[in-house]
Short mmCIF file of C-alpha atoms in Angstrom, two decimals:
data_model
loop_
_atom_site.label_atom_id
_atom_site.label_comp_id
_atom_site.label_asym_id
_atom_site.label_seq_id
_atom_site.Cartn_x
_atom_site.Cartn_y
_atom_site.Cartn_z
CA MET A 1 -27.70 83.21 -52.47
CA SER A 2 -27.40 86.76 -53.80
CA SER A 3 -26.58 89.20 -51.01
CA PRO A 4 -27.84 92.81 -50.98
CA LEU A 5 -24.24 93.86 -51.69
CA ALA A 6 -24.09 91.60 -54.76
CA VAL A 7 -27.35 93.05 -56.03
CA LEU A 8 -26.04 96.58 -55.47
CA LYS A 9 -22.84 95.75 -57.37
CA LEU A 10 -24.90 94.40 -60.27
CA VAL A 11 -27.04 97.53 -60.42
CA LEU A 12 -24.03 99.84 -60.25
CA SER A 13 -22.27 97.91 -63.02
CA LYS A 14 -25.21 98.56 -65.35
CA ILE A 15 -25.39 102.33 -64.81
CA PRO A 16 -23.19 103.16 -67.85
CA LEU A 17 -25.45 101.01 -70.05
CA MET A 18 -28.55 102.72 -68.66
CA ILE A 19 -27.08 106.17 -69.27
CA SER A 20 -26.01 105.40 -72.84
CA THR A 21 -29.41 103.86 -73.59
CA ALA A 22 -31.21 106.90 -72.19
CA VAL A 23 -29.09 109.36 -74.16
CA SER A 24 -29.55 107.47 -77.44
CA HIS A 25 -33.29 107.22 -76.86
CA VAL A 26 -33.88 110.85 -75.87
CA LEU A 27 -31.80 112.17 -78.78
CA GLY A 28 -33.58 109.89 -81.24
CA LEU A 29 -30.35 108.11 -82.15
CA SER A 30 -31.73 104.66 -81.37
CA SER A 31 -33.49 102.65 -84.08
CA THR A 32 -36.25 101.88 -81.57
CA SER A 33 -36.87 105.40 -80.24
CA GLN A 34 -39.94 105.94 -82.44
CA LYS A 35 -41.60 102.77 -81.12
CA TRP A 36 -40.52 102.56 -77.48
CA ASP A 37 -40.69 104.77 -74.43
CA LEU A 38 -37.59 105.23 -72.28
CA HIS A 39 -38.65 102.61 -69.73
CA THR A 40 -38.99 99.97 -72.45
CA ALA A 41 -35.61 100.87 -73.97
CA ILE A 42 -33.74 100.60 -70.68
CA THR A 43 -35.53 97.41 -69.61
CA VAL A 44 -34.90 95.53 -72.86
CA ASN A 45 -31.24 96.56 -73.06
CA LEU A 46 -30.63 95.57 -69.44
CA LEU A 47 -32.21 92.17 -70.03
CA ARG A 48 -30.06 91.62 -73.11
CA GLU A 49 -26.97 92.34 -71.03
CA ILE A 50 -28.04 90.11 -68.14
CA LEU A 51 -29.10 87.19 -70.33
CA GLY A 52 -25.90 87.48 -72.31
CA ASN A 53 -23.94 86.85 -69.12
CA SER A 54 -26.19 84.16 -67.62
CA HIS A 55 -23.73 81.44 -68.71
CA ARG A 56 -21.42 82.57 -65.91
CA SER A 57 -23.76 81.04 -63.30
CA THR A 58 -24.38 77.36 -62.71
CA VAL A 59 -27.83 75.95 -63.40
CA THR A 60 -28.29 75.46 -59.66
CA GLN A 61 -27.52 79.13 -59.02
CA GLN A 62 -29.86 80.28 -61.79
CA GLN A 63 -32.65 78.09 -60.45
CA HIS A 64 -32.13 79.26 -56.89
CA ARG A 65 -32.42 82.91 -57.92
CA SER A 66 -35.52 82.32 -60.05
CA LEU A 67 -37.33 80.29 -57.38
CA ARG A 68 -37.01 82.87 -54.61
CA ASP A 69 -40.50 83.49 -53.20
CA PRO A 70 -41.26 87.19 -52.56
CA GLY A 71 -44.26 86.30 -50.41
CA VAL A 72 -47.92 87.21 -50.78
CA LYS A 73 -49.40 90.59 -50.02
CA GLY A 74 -52.01 92.93 -51.40
CA ASN A 75 -55.08 92.19 -53.48
CA LEU A 76 -54.72 88.50 -54.16
CA TRP A 77 -55.71 85.28 -52.47
CA VAL A 78 -53.26 82.39 -52.72
CA SER A 79 -54.20 78.92 -51.47
CA ARG A 80 -51.45 76.33 -51.76
CA VAL A 81 -52.58 72.83 -52.67
CA SER A 82 -51.17 69.40 -53.50
CA LEU A 83 -52.69 67.18 -56.18
CA PRO A 84 -51.60 63.56 -55.74
CA GLY A 85 -50.62 61.48 -58.71
CA PRO A 86 -52.93 58.49 -59.17
CA PRO A 87 -51.76 55.05 -57.97
CA GLU A 88 -52.48 53.45 -61.36
CA ASP A 89 -50.04 53.52 -64.24
CA ALA A 90 -52.74 54.37 -66.79
CA LEU A 91 -51.69 57.99 -67.35
CA ARG A 92 -48.07 57.01 -67.91
CA GLU A 93 -49.14 54.38 -70.42
CA ALA A 94 -51.49 56.81 -72.22
CA LEU A 95 -48.67 59.34 -72.45
CA SER A 96 -46.21 56.73 -73.68
CA GLN A 97 -48.63 55.60 -76.39
CA ALA A 98 -49.14 59.20 -77.52
CA ILE A 99 -45.39 59.83 -77.69
CA ARG A 100 -44.95 56.74 -79.85
CA ALA A 101 -47.93 57.59 -82.08
CA LEU A 102 -46.81 61.17 -82.74
CA GLY A 103 -43.09 60.48 -83.11
CA THR A 104 -40.84 58.91 -85.68
CA GLY A 105 -39.78 56.04 -83.45
CA GLY A 106 -36.26 57.32 -82.98
CA GLU A 107 -36.92 59.62 -80.02
CA GLU A 108 -35.27 58.72 -76.73
CA TYR A 109 -36.88 59.54 -73.40
CA SER A 110 -37.39 58.07 -69.95
CA LEU A 111 -40.94 57.82 -68.70
CA PRO A 112 -41.12 59.58 -65.31
CA ALA A 113 -42.95 58.41 -62.23
CA LEU A 114 -46.30 59.90 -61.30
CA GLU A 115 -45.79 62.36 -58.46
CA THR A 116 -47.80 64.81 -56.40
CA VAL A 117 -48.11 68.15 -58.19
CA THR A 118 -48.24 71.29 -56.08
CA ALA A 119 -50.00 74.44 -57.22
CA GLU A 120 -51.50 77.70 -56.05
CA TRP A 121 -55.15 78.59 -56.34
CA THR A 122 -55.08 82.32 -57.00
CA GLY A 123 -57.94 84.81 -56.94
CA TYR A 124 -58.62 88.49 -56.57
CA ARG A 125 -58.82 89.91 -53.05
CA GLY A 126 -60.77 93.13 -52.96
CA ASN A 127 -60.81 96.10 -50.60
CA VAL A 128 -57.31 95.70 -49.18
CA PRO A 129 -54.25 97.95 -49.57
CA ALA A 130 -51.25 96.85 -51.60
CA SER A 131 -49.28 96.34 -48.39
CA GLU A 132 -51.86 94.02 -46.79
CA PRO A 133 -50.07 90.84 -45.61
CA GLU A 134 -51.29 87.33 -46.30
CA PRO A 135 -53.67 86.31 -43.49
CA SER A 136 -52.50 83.64 -41.04
CA ILE A 137 -55.31 81.18 -41.74
CA SER A 138 -55.45 77.68 -43.19
CA GLU A 139 -55.12 77.02 -46.92
CA ALA A 140 -58.69 75.74 -46.87
CA ASP A 141 -59.91 79.00 -45.35
CA LYS A 142 -57.95 80.98 -47.93
CA TYR A 143 -59.62 78.97 -50.67
CA ARG A 144 -63.07 79.61 -49.19
CA HIS A 145 -62.38 83.34 -49.08
CA LEU A 146 -61.06 83.19 -52.65
CA MET A 147 -64.22 81.47 -53.86
CA ASP A 148 -66.41 83.95 -51.98
CA GLU A 149 -64.94 86.73 -54.12
CA THR A 150 -65.32 85.01 -57.50
CA THR A 151 -68.16 86.17 -59.73
CA SER A 152 -67.69 83.62 -62.52
CA ASN A 153 -67.22 79.87 -62.91
CA THR A 154 -64.28 80.51 -65.24
CA THR A 155 -61.23 78.50 -64.18
CA ILE A 156 -57.77 78.94 -65.67
CA ILE A 157 -54.96 76.41 -65.46
CA TYR A 158 -51.76 78.44 -65.83
CA PHE A 159 -48.23 77.26 -66.61
CA HIS A 160 -45.40 79.73 -65.90
CA GLY A 161 -42.48 80.31 -68.26
CA GLY A 162 -38.76 80.01 -67.64
CA SER A 163 -37.32 77.83 -70.42
CA TYR A 164 -38.60 74.73 -68.61
CA TYR A 165 -35.81 74.97 -66.04
CA LEU A 166 -36.43 78.26 -64.22
CA MET A 167 -39.16 80.08 -62.30
CA ASP A 168 -42.19 79.04 -60.30
CA PRO A 169 -45.83 79.99 -59.69
CA CYS A 170 -44.54 82.68 -57.31
CA SER A 171 -43.02 84.36 -60.39
CA THR A 172 -46.42 84.94 -62.01
CA ARG A 173 -48.68 85.64 -59.03
CA GLY A 174 -49.22 89.24 -60.07
CA LEU A 175 -50.10 88.27 -63.63
CA VAL A 176 -52.52 85.47 -62.76
CA SER A 177 -54.21 87.47 -60.00
CA ASP A 178 -54.86 90.11 -62.66
CA TYR A 179 -56.42 87.44 -64.89
CA ALA A 180 -58.57 86.33 -61.95
CA ARG A 181 -59.72 89.91 -61.38
CA LEU A 182 -60.47 90.51 -65.07
CA THR A 183 -62.40 87.26 -65.53
CA GLY A 184 -64.05 87.15 -62.13
CA GLY A 185 -62.80 83.57 -61.85
CA ARG A 186 -59.91 81.64 -60.33
CA VAL A 187 -56.52 80.47 -61.54
CA LEU A 188 -54.63 77.30 -60.67
CA ASN A 189 -50.97 78.30 -61.02
CA VAL A 190 -49.05 75.04 -61.48
CA ARG A 191 -45.64 74.06 -60.10
CA TYR A 192 -44.65 71.46 -62.69
CA ARG A 193 -41.36 69.59 -62.50
CA LEU A 194 -38.37 71.46 -63.91
CA ALA A 195 -35.52 70.33 -66.13
CA PRO A 196 -32.72 69.42 -66.26
CA GLN A 197 -33.47 67.32 -63.18
CA ASN A 198 -36.82 66.26 -64.67
CA PRO A 199 -36.61 66.19 -68.48
CA PHE A 200 -39.39 65.53 -70.98
CA PRO A 201 -42.05 64.27 -70.45
CA ALA A 202 -42.22 64.97 -66.68
CA ALA A 203 -43.83 68.42 -67.01
CA LEU A 204 -46.40 67.11 -69.50
CA LEU A 205 -47.34 64.24 -67.19
CA ASP A 206 -47.79 66.76 -64.35
CA ALA A 207 -49.99 68.90 -66.60
CA LEU A 208 -52.22 65.94 -67.41
CA VAL A 209 -52.56 65.07 -63.71
CA VAL A 210 -53.57 68.66 -62.96
CA TYR A 211 -56.21 68.81 -65.69
CA LEU A 212 -57.82 65.53 -64.64
CA SER A 213 -57.65 66.59 -60.98
CA LEU A 214 -59.83 69.61 -61.75
CA LEU A 215 -62.35 67.45 -63.57
CA TYR A 216 -62.25 64.65 -60.98
CA PRO A 217 -60.92 65.96 -57.66
CA PRO A 218 -58.89 63.43 -55.67
CA GLU A 219 -59.96 62.78 -52.10
CA GLY A 220 -59.17 65.74 -49.85
CA SER A 221 -59.18 68.35 -52.62
CA LEU A 222 -60.40 71.83 -51.77
CA HIS A 223 -62.29 72.23 -55.05
CA ASP A 224 -65.45 70.56 -56.32
CA PRO A 225 -65.51 68.93 -59.79
CA ILE A 226 -65.08 71.58 -62.48
CA PRO A 227 -66.73 71.08 -65.89
CA ALA A 228 -64.33 71.09 -68.83
CA SER A 229 -66.48 73.83 -70.38
CA ASP A 230 -65.39 76.17 -67.55
CA ILE A 231 -61.66 75.49 -67.97
CA VAL A 232 -59.15 77.40 -70.10
CA ILE A 233 -55.51 76.31 -70.16
CA GLY A 234 -52.83 78.95 -70.68
CA GLY A 235 -49.22 79.85 -70.20
CA ASP A 236 -46.37 82.09 -71.27
CA SER A 237 -43.09 81.23 -73.00
CA SER A 238 -42.23 77.62 -72.08
CA GLY A 239 -45.50 77.57 -70.14
CA GLY A 240 -47.22 78.34 -73.43
CA ASN A 241 -45.31 75.40 -74.87
CA LEU A 242 -46.61 73.20 -72.06
CA ALA A 243 -50.18 74.32 -72.71
CA ALA A 244 -49.78 73.60 -76.43
CA VAL A 245 -48.27 70.13 -75.93
CA LEU A 246 -51.00 69.28 -73.41
CA LEU A 247 -53.48 70.20 -76.13
CA GLN A 248 -51.64 67.95 -78.59
CA LEU A 249 -51.71 65.12 -76.05
CA LEU A 250 -55.45 65.55 -75.46
CA LEU A 251 -56.12 65.65 -79.20
CA GLN A 252 -54.12 62.44 -79.67
CA LEU A 253 -56.12 60.74 -76.91
CA HIS A 254 -59.29 61.76 -78.74
CA ARG A 255 -57.98 60.50 -82.09
CA SER A 256 -57.16 57.12 -80.58
CA ALA A 257 -60.46 56.71 -78.69
CA SER A 258 -62.46 53.70 -79.85
CA GLY A 259 -65.92 54.12 -81.31
CA GLY A 260 -65.60 57.87 -81.80
CA GLY A 261 -66.47 58.61 -78.17
CA LEU A 262 -64.50 60.38 -75.48
CA PRO A 263 -61.26 58.73 -74.40
CA THR A 264 -61.25 57.16 -70.94
CA VAL A 265 -58.44 56.46 -68.49
CA MET A 266 -58.19 55.06 -64.99
CA PHE A 267 -57.71 57.88 -62.49
CA HIS A 268 -57.61 57.31 -58.73
CA GLY A 269 -59.42 54.01 -58.91
CA ARG A 270 -62.11 54.69 -61.49
CA PRO A 271 -62.45 55.07 -65.24
CA VAL A 272 -62.96 58.71 -66.23
CA GLU A 273 -63.64 60.46 -69.52
CA VAL A 274 -61.14 62.98 -70.87
CA PRO A 275 -63.02 65.85 -72.53
CA LEU A 276 -61.38 68.86 -74.13
CA PRO A 277 -61.38 72.14 -72.18
CA ALA A 278 -63.13 75.30 -73.36
CA GLY A 279 -60.01 76.84 -74.85
CA PHE A 280 -56.30 77.58 -74.73
CA ALA A 281 -54.52 80.93 -74.34
CA LEU A 282 -50.86 81.19 -75.33
CA SER A 283 -48.65 84.20 -74.56
CA SER A 284 -45.25 84.51 -76.27
CA ALA A 285 -45.26 80.72 -76.50
CA SER A 286 -41.88 79.12 -77.14
CA ILE A 287 -43.08 76.24 -79.31
CA ASP A 288 -39.91 75.29 -81.19
CA LEU A 289 -36.96 74.19 -79.07
CA THR A 290 -34.73 74.19 -82.14
CA GLY A 291 -35.27 77.93 -82.70
CA SER A 292 -35.44 77.35 -86.44
CA LEU A 293 -37.58 80.44 -87.19
CA ARG A 294 -35.86 83.00 -84.95
CA SER A 295 -33.50 84.74 -87.38
CA SER A 296 -35.62 87.80 -88.27
CA GLU A 297 -33.66 91.06 -88.00
CA LEU A 298 -36.88 92.86 -87.03
CA HIS A 299 -37.40 90.53 -84.08
CA ALA A 300 -33.76 90.90 -83.07
CA LEU A 301 -34.28 94.66 -82.94
CA TYR A 302 -37.15 94.49 -80.46
CA ASP A 303 -36.43 91.42 -78.35
CA TYR A 304 -34.03 90.63 -75.54
CA LEU A 305 -33.93 86.87 -76.14
CA PRO A 306 -30.68 85.67 -77.73
CA GLY A 307 -30.92 84.90 -81.40
CA PRO A 308 -29.99 81.93 -83.52
CA PRO A 309 -28.19 79.80 -83.93
CA VAL A 310 -29.53 78.16 -80.78
CA VAL A 311 -26.43 76.85 -79.04
CA PRO A 312 -26.11 74.12 -76.42
CA PRO A 313 -26.04 75.46 -72.86
CA ASN A 314 -22.56 75.63 -71.40
CA PRO A 315 -22.77 76.98 -67.85
CA PRO A 316 -20.20 76.08 -65.20
CA PRO A 317 -20.75 72.49 -64.03
CA CYS A 318 -22.82 71.73 -60.93
CA ASP A 319 -24.73 68.82 -59.42
CA VAL A 320 -27.54 68.97 -62.01
CA TRP A 321 -25.67 69.91 -65.21
CA PRO A 322 -24.09 68.35 -67.19
CA THR A 323 -26.33 65.33 -66.76
CA ASP A 324 -25.13 61.75 -66.48
CA PRO A 325 -25.32 60.40 -69.13
CA PRO A 326 -24.78 63.73 -70.90
CA ARG A 327 -27.26 65.35 -73.28
CA ALA A 328 -27.14 68.61 -75.23
CA HIS A 329 -30.46 70.16 -74.23
CA PHE A 330 -31.69 71.01 -70.74
CA PHE A 331 -35.24 69.84 -71.45
CA CYS A 332 -35.04 66.67 -73.54
CA GLU A 333 -32.86 64.13 -75.25
CA ASP A 334 -31.40 65.47 -78.48
CA SER A 335 -33.41 63.01 -80.59
CA ALA A 336 -36.70 64.35 -79.19
CA MET A 337 -36.26 68.05 -79.99
CA CYS A 338 -38.57 67.88 -83.03
CA HIS A 339 -41.25 65.70 -81.43
CA PRO A 340 -44.69 67.41 -81.43
CA LEU A 341 -44.98 66.91 -77.66
CA VAL A 342 -41.67 68.75 -77.21
CA SER A 343 -41.85 71.32 -80.01
CA PRO A 344 -45.53 71.66 -80.98
CA LEU A 345 -44.52 73.66 -84.05
CA ALA A 346 -43.87 70.20 -85.53
CA ALA A 347 -47.49 69.09 -85.04
CA SER A 348 -49.21 68.24 -88.31
CA SER A 349 -52.78 68.46 -87.01
CA TRP A 350 -54.71 70.74 -84.68
CA GLU A 351 -58.05 69.58 -86.06
CA GLY A 352 -60.76 69.28 -83.41
CA SER A 353 -59.07 71.71 -81.03
CA PRO A 354 -61.11 74.16 -78.99
CA PRO A 355 -60.50 77.87 -79.70
CA ILE A 356 -56.95 79.14 -79.19
CA PHE A 357 -55.85 82.68 -78.31
CA VAL A 358 -52.32 83.44 -79.51
CA ILE A 359 -50.61 86.66 -78.45
CA CYS A 360 -47.03 87.81 -79.02
CA GLY A 361 -44.88 90.82 -79.73
CA GLU A 362 -42.44 91.36 -82.58
CA GLU A 363 -40.13 88.94 -80.83
CA ARG A 364 -37.95 85.92 -81.49
CA VAL A 365 -40.83 83.42 -81.14
CA ALA A 366 -43.28 85.40 -83.30
CA ASP A 367 -42.85 83.41 -86.51
CA GLU A 368 -43.33 80.02 -84.87
CA ASN A 369 -46.54 81.34 -83.30
CA LYS A 370 -47.67 82.59 -86.71
CA VAL A 371 -47.22 79.13 -88.19
CA LEU A 372 -49.19 77.50 -85.37
CA ALA A 373 -52.01 80.03 -85.67
CA GLN A 374 -52.41 79.87 -89.44
CA THR A 375 -52.03 76.07 -89.54
CA ALA A 376 -54.70 75.55 -86.89
CA ALA A 377 -57.02 78.12 -88.49
CA ALA A 378 -56.70 76.35 -91.86
CA GLN A 379 -57.81 73.14 -90.12
CA GLY A 380 -60.97 74.74 -88.78
CA VAL A 381 -59.81 75.77 -85.31
CA PRO A 382 -61.12 79.17 -84.14
CA ILE A 383 -57.99 81.29 -83.68
CA VAL A 384 -57.80 84.73 -82.08
CA TRP A 385 -54.42 86.18 -83.06
CA GLU A 386 -52.88 89.35 -81.63
CA GLN A 387 -49.44 90.74 -82.35
CA TYR A 388 -48.12 93.89 -80.68
CA GLU A 389 -45.77 96.06 -82.68
CA ALA A 390 -42.21 96.44 -81.34
CA MET A 391 -42.93 94.49 -78.15
CA PRO A 392 -40.45 91.94 -76.72
CA HIS A 393 -40.95 88.51 -75.23
CA CYS A 394 -43.56 88.31 -72.45
CA PHE A 395 -44.11 92.06 -72.58
CA SER A 396 -47.40 91.96 -70.65
CA GLN A 397 -45.52 90.74 -67.56
CA LEU A 398 -42.41 92.78 -68.16
CA PHE A 399 -44.30 96.07 -68.42
CA ALA A 400 -47.17 95.34 -66.02
CA GLY A 401 -49.27 98.42 -65.32
CA THR A 402 -48.51 100.12 -68.64
CA ALA A 403 -51.14 100.79 -71.29
CA VAL A 404 -49.83 98.10 -73.65
CA ALA A 405 -49.70 95.47 -70.90
CA ASP A 406 -53.18 96.40 -69.71
CA LYS A 407 -54.57 96.09 -73.23
CA SER A 408 -53.02 92.67 -73.78
CA SER A 409 -54.23 91.40 -70.39
CA ASP A 410 -57.72 92.77 -71.01
CA ASN A 411 -57.89 90.99 -74.36
CA TRP A 412 -56.46 87.76 -72.93
CA ALA A 413 -59.11 87.77 -70.22
CA ALA A 414 -61.87 88.72 -72.67
CA PHE A 415 -61.06 85.64 -74.75
CA VAL A 416 -61.14 83.43 -71.65
CA LYS A 417 -64.55 84.77 -70.65
CA LYS A 418 -65.87 84.40 -74.19
CA VAL A 419 -64.91 80.74 -74.60
CA THR A 420 -66.36 79.80 -71.21
CA GLU A 421 -69.52 81.89 -71.38
CA ASP A 422 -70.32 82.15 -75.12
CA PRO A 423 -68.19 79.58 -76.98
CA ALA A 424 -70.37 79.70 -80.09
CA GLY A 425 -69.48 83.38 -80.45
CA VAL A 426 -65.73 82.76 -80.83
CA ALA A 427 -64.56 83.21 -84.42
CA THR A 428 -61.16 83.43 -86.07
CA LYS A 429 -59.82 86.97 -85.98
CA GLY A 430 -56.40 88.56 -86.42
CA SER A 431 -55.16 91.88 -85.05
CA TYR A 432 -51.95 93.92 -85.18
CA ILE A 433 -51.69 96.48 -82.38
CA VAL A 434 -49.66 99.56 -83.30
CA ALA A 435 -46.94 100.75 -80.91
CA LYS A 436 -47.70 103.68 -78.59
CA SER A 437 -51.13 104.56 -80.08
CA LEU A 438 -52.37 100.97 -79.54
CA ASP A 439 -54.58 101.32 -82.60
CA THR A 440 -55.74 97.95 -83.91
CA ARG A 441 -55.37 96.87 -87.53
CA PRO A 442 -57.00 93.69 -88.89
CA VAL A 443 -54.77 90.95 -90.30
CA ASP A 444 -55.58 87.78 -92.21
CA VAL A 445 -54.80 84.80 -89.96
CA SER A 446 -54.46 82.56 -93.02
CA LYS A 447 -51.58 84.70 -94.34
CA LEU A 448 -49.42 85.45 -91.30
CA LEU A 449 -46.24 83.85 -92.67
CA HIS A 450 -45.44 82.35 -96.06
CA VAL A 451 -44.00 78.85 -95.70
CA ARG A 452 -43.89 75.94 -98.14
CA PRO A 453 -45.36 72.54 -97.20
CA GLY A 454 -42.74 70.62 -95.26
CA GLU A 455 -40.44 73.63 -94.97
CA VAL A 456 -40.96 74.13 -91.24
CA LEU A 457 -40.25 70.56 -90.19
CA GLU A 458 -37.25 70.40 -92.52
CA GLY A 459 -35.86 73.57 -90.96
CA MET A 460 -36.45 72.24 -87.46
CA ARG A 461 -34.55 69.04 -88.20
CA GLN A 462 -31.65 70.97 -89.68
CA ALA A 463 -31.53 73.25 -86.63
CA ARG A 464 -31.66 70.23 -84.31
CA ASP A 465 -28.80 68.51 -86.14
CA GLU A 466 -26.72 71.69 -85.97
CA PHE A 467 -27.46 71.99 -82.23
CA VAL A 468 -26.33 68.42 -81.63
CA ARG A 469 -23.21 68.93 -83.78
CA LYS A 470 -22.23 72.00 -81.78
CA ALA A 471 -22.73 70.12 -78.52
CA ALA A 472 -20.55 67.25 -79.70
CA SER A 473 -17.78 69.62 -80.79
CA GLY A 474 -17.96 71.66 -77.60
CA CYS A 475 -19.00 74.89 -79.36
#
């Protein structure tokens, strides 16, 4: 556990970096000074420094730091719930069939057990100061109070980021409570299983359990059945990946349904239909685990994420890493890195999808999001695309309370309300938001990034092979 003294030492060690960054920015010597304010410059440079040294900590230490719960206070309701996995094996079998259908046949994976998924219902709590503590009442009473303050049926399933091995719903409480306030609805902030302890497809199986649990509440649930037309599924970074692969899984279930009707599965003792939700909302989604499109110098200038080549993780050993038997990637077996349910950039079809909102900065994952957006749009999926000039990964969380973060959150929430309240009014639209002024310029979603047919998947496979080679050689 990090002591206050350790935290103080870390802060003090970064003071020279902060001073040099500030001087370069104020004097206009930095290449980003025309696009960023001082706060952005210092924050991004500090994150680059911290992430560059993260390999010095074990995975267990990194997880422990990222899972620390700051508690609940202020203008949000949080009701903690548990959603039991069904006793039948039907969901595991449906997932296994989808993995086989979408893959090449050479992917290795172990099918996880169905487990209880915990989550946090989150809503806006009005008329309380920022210091107001969480009330000492039951989770059921918190949920009733939460629902009393909703003004809309809109329901968001949210998956947090963290590279699939870090963070927790407690990390995104502020963000999702803002979404609840802006939509007038509620958010289910999901605690899916983390790698490397629980590799692919554990998180995806948890996501499917959560979605069906909203449609068909298990016995003892706090919520009533929620129509699919009221549900939007979203996430940031790896959580955006999880939302996208859940969409691919649902689309595959629909493709394989007999007679052209809705797919059905057994869930807690009864056959249930599996409709598609109203929409999906992806923020800085990390949809290519190979990192094959992350070499842009522009994106390197504005982002804090490390650039390519993506290298195998090499932290000090601990109880959870390296795994036994060993593998190169935290999240999945090496052979599965290009599977569409691992890296949805590899998906060939988004046809039939509900509308998708895709938002990112000029960041490392921008190009992979461009490919997803323009591919889906070309296949008839309504796509709302927004890119923010000079902004880094997950900027709306990083710079919460700033004008650029407020604009992105407002637009995210506006999409969610639109697809749940007026789905026929959602049309494909692209926007580029200019730094500082926040002026909006239209862009053609069909021409976001020039790629040849087959080029993306070929590049992903080459990047995967290089990743595996480096792992084998100890690089």
